[in-house]
Short mmCIF file of C-alpha atoms in Angstrom, two decimals:
data_model
loop_
_atom_site.label_atom_id
_atom_site.label_comp_id
_atom_site.label_asym_id
_atom_site.label_seq_id
_atom_site.Cartn_x
_atom_site.Cartn_y
_atom_site.Cartn_z
CA ALA O 1 136.07 -71.63 10.29
CA SER O 2 134.15 -69.92 7.56
CA ILE O 3 131.91 -66.83 8.12
CA GLU O 4 129.33 -68.24 5.75
CA PRO O 5 126.88 -69.70 8.26
CA TYR O 6 126.91 -66.36 10.13
CA MET O 7 126.23 -64.35 6.78
CA LEU O 8 123.44 -66.84 5.83
CA GLN O 9 121.97 -66.11 9.41
CA ALA O 10 122.58 -62.21 9.06
CA ILE O 11 120.66 -62.16 5.67
CA THR O 12 117.55 -62.46 7.64
CA PHE O 13 118.08 -59.89 10.39
CA LYS O 14 115.78 -56.95 10.62
CA THR O 15 118.54 -54.39 10.60
CA ASP O 16 119.25 -53.03 7.15
CA PRO O 17 123.01 -52.54 7.40
CA ALA O 18 123.38 -56.18 8.75
CA ARG O 19 121.35 -57.67 5.77
CA LEU O 20 123.30 -55.54 3.28
CA THR O 21 126.62 -56.65 4.49
CA ALA O 22 125.61 -60.20 4.64
CA VAL O 23 124.27 -60.11 1.03
CA LYS O 24 127.52 -58.47 -0.22
CA MET O 25 129.65 -60.86 1.57
CA LEU O 26 127.68 -64.01 0.36
CA GLY O 27 128.49 -62.82 -3.04
CA GLU O 28 132.09 -62.22 -2.63
CA LEU O 29 132.22 -65.88 -0.94
CA LYS O 30 130.51 -67.22 -4.15
CA SER O 31 128.25 -69.05 -1.62
CA LYS O 32 126.08 -71.68 -3.37
CA LYS O 33 124.10 -72.22 -0.18
CA ALA O 34 123.19 -68.44 -0.30
CA ILE O 35 121.41 -68.64 -3.75
CA ASP O 36 117.90 -69.26 -2.38
CA PRO O 37 118.09 -66.73 0.45
CA LEU O 38 119.49 -64.26 -2.05
CA ILE O 39 116.54 -64.82 -4.62
CA VAL O 40 114.27 -64.03 -1.75
CA THR O 41 116.19 -60.93 -0.93
CA LEU O 42 115.63 -59.61 -4.57
CA ASN O 43 112.33 -58.55 -3.27
CA ASP O 44 113.77 -56.70 -0.13
CA GLU O 45 111.96 -53.45 0.86
CA TYR O 46 115.26 -51.68 0.79
CA GLU O 47 116.28 -51.01 -2.61
CA ASN O 48 120.13 -51.18 -1.88
CA ILE O 49 119.88 -54.64 -0.34
CA ALA O 50 117.66 -55.97 -3.54
CA VAL O 51 120.38 -54.51 -5.77
CA ALA O 52 123.20 -56.05 -3.81
CA ALA O 53 121.47 -59.44 -3.97
CA ALA O 54 121.33 -59.22 -7.87
CA VAL O 55 124.90 -58.34 -7.89
CA SER O 56 125.89 -61.27 -5.60
CA LEU O 57 123.77 -63.69 -7.75
CA GLY O 58 125.82 -62.60 -10.60
CA ARG O 59 129.02 -63.05 -8.75
CA ILE O 60 127.87 -66.60 -7.68
CA GLY O 61 127.05 -67.26 -11.24
CA ASP O 62 124.66 -70.07 -10.84
CA PRO O 63 122.00 -70.39 -13.69
CA LYS O 64 119.33 -71.33 -11.17
CA ALA O 65 119.21 -67.53 -10.29
CA ILE O 66 118.34 -66.48 -13.98
CA SER O 67 114.54 -66.94 -13.60
CA ALA O 68 114.28 -64.79 -10.39
CA LEU O 69 116.77 -62.17 -11.86
CA SER O 70 114.60 -62.16 -15.13
CA LYS O 71 111.56 -61.04 -12.96
CA THR O 72 113.54 -58.30 -11.31
CA ALA O 73 115.06 -57.21 -14.60
CA GLN O 74 111.63 -56.52 -16.11
CA SER O 75 109.97 -55.00 -12.97
CA GLY O 76 112.19 -53.49 -10.58
CA SER O 77 113.52 -49.98 -10.20
CA VAL O 78 116.10 -48.73 -12.83
CA ARG O 79 119.09 -49.76 -10.58
CA LEU O 80 117.54 -53.20 -9.87
CA ARG O 81 116.76 -53.79 -13.48
CA GLY O 82 120.35 -52.80 -14.39
CA ALA O 83 121.88 -54.92 -11.75
CA SER O 84 119.71 -57.94 -12.58
CA THR O 85 120.45 -57.61 -16.38
CA THR O 86 124.14 -57.24 -15.62
CA SER O 87 124.12 -60.38 -13.56
CA ILE O 88 122.14 -62.38 -16.27
CA ARG O 89 124.73 -61.43 -18.69
CA THR O 90 127.48 -62.44 -16.31
CA ILE O 91 125.92 -65.88 -15.75
CA GLY O 92 125.34 -66.31 -19.42
CA GLY O 93 124.18 -69.45 -21.11
CA GLU O 94 121.04 -70.43 -22.84
CA ALA O 95 118.66 -69.43 -20.10
CA ALA O 96 120.28 -65.97 -20.11
CA VAL O 97 119.36 -65.46 -23.88
CA GLN O 98 115.70 -65.35 -23.11
CA ALA O 99 115.99 -63.32 -20.10
CA LEU O 100 118.30 -60.58 -21.89
CA ALA O 101 115.95 -60.68 -24.85
CA ALA O 102 113.14 -59.62 -22.60
CA ALA O 103 115.31 -56.51 -21.58
CA MET O 104 116.12 -55.36 -25.17
CA GLY O 105 113.31 -52.81 -25.09
CA ASP O 106 113.97 -51.33 -21.54
CA ILE O 107 113.44 -47.74 -21.34
CA SER O 108 116.76 -47.35 -19.75
CA ILE O 109 119.83 -47.18 -21.86
CA LYS O 110 121.94 -48.84 -19.29
CA VAL O 111 119.68 -51.87 -19.02
CA ARG O 112 119.40 -52.05 -22.84
CA ASN O 113 123.30 -51.90 -23.36
CA GLN O 114 123.71 -54.71 -20.80
CA ALA O 115 121.08 -56.78 -22.69
CA VAL O 116 122.62 -56.09 -26.16
CA ALA O 117 126.17 -56.74 -24.92
CA GLY O 118 125.15 -60.26 -23.42
CA LEU O 119 123.23 -61.14 -26.42
CA ILE O 120 126.25 -60.34 -28.73
CA GLU O 121 128.31 -62.37 -26.38
CA ALA O 122 125.82 -65.27 -26.83
CA GLY O 123 126.40 -65.13 -30.47
CA ASP O 124 124.26 -67.16 -32.75
CA ALA O 125 122.03 -68.05 -29.86
CA ALA O 126 120.58 -64.54 -29.99
CA GLU O 127 119.81 -64.47 -33.62
CA ALA O 128 116.25 -65.68 -33.31
CA ALA O 129 115.27 -63.37 -30.68
CA ALA O 130 116.93 -60.37 -32.59
CA LEU O 131 115.12 -61.24 -35.75
CA LYS O 132 111.80 -61.50 -33.81
CA ALA O 133 112.49 -58.07 -32.23
CA LEU O 134 112.88 -56.37 -35.67
CA LYS O 135 109.02 -56.40 -35.84
CA SER O 136 108.37 -55.05 -32.45
CA LYS O 137 106.45 -51.79 -32.04
CA ASN O 138 109.03 -50.79 -29.58
CA ASN O 139 111.63 -48.51 -31.07
CA TYR O 140 114.25 -49.42 -28.33
CA GLU O 141 113.74 -53.10 -28.99
CA ARG O 142 114.07 -52.66 -32.81
CA GLU O 143 117.33 -50.68 -32.27
CA SER O 144 118.60 -53.29 -29.89
CA ALA O 145 117.86 -55.95 -32.52
CA ILE O 146 119.76 -53.99 -35.30
CA ARG O 147 122.70 -53.62 -32.77
CA ILE O 148 122.70 -57.29 -31.98
CA LEU O 149 122.50 -58.54 -35.56
CA LYS O 150 125.48 -56.40 -36.67
CA GLY O 151 127.35 -57.46 -33.59
CA ILE O 152 126.92 -61.10 -34.38
CA ASN O 153 127.53 -60.62 -38.18
CA LYS O 154 123.90 -61.91 -38.99
CA VAL O 155 122.59 -59.00 -40.78
CA PRO O 156 119.83 -60.57 -42.96
CA THR O 157 120.37 -59.80 -46.78
CA ALA O 158 117.51 -61.70 -48.28
CA GLY O 159 113.83 -62.48 -47.50
CA ASN O 160 111.39 -61.03 -45.09
CA HIS O 161 114.03 -60.56 -42.32
CA ALA O 162 116.05 -58.31 -44.67
CA VAL O 163 112.95 -56.18 -45.29
CA TRP O 164 112.18 -55.89 -41.52
CA PHE O 165 115.88 -55.15 -41.01
CA GLN O 166 115.69 -52.31 -43.55
CA LEU O 167 112.46 -51.07 -42.26
CA SER O 168 113.80 -51.09 -38.88
CA SER O 169 116.79 -49.19 -39.79
CA PHE O 170 114.85 -46.44 -41.57
CA SER O 171 112.34 -46.06 -38.71
CA LEU O 172 114.88 -45.14 -36.06
#
């Protein structure tokens, strides 16, 4: 008998340690049934539980979680943004590119590094987002764009994109 049904029940308990244990265990079990409850748990009042939910969603690896993780990657605490961005990177795929692009300008270097690494892993799919970010007013976003374009060997050498790349490089 699996402990999954018990963990799915425990995720709703009032006691923080029980919820935290359930959230972590469901991630280790890679429980597909836990995706929706874990998405709800991303908004838990207790930060450790929300962070653990983000990590568990990454372990499960279902693209269905990317939309919810994208929201916490943009508006949570630094720890939650970092865990959410890392999980989006782990899940990968087309949906992840947009979510990671949104994190390129994050104030936290840890969040930006995860976003950049994930976008480099996405390869050519990240090129459009990186080129667009060259024109951003956000220095972090432009710096991330340069790192991504170098990382995917798509540094523009002609036209407007080349000009923006050079302007971004000099302004950092």
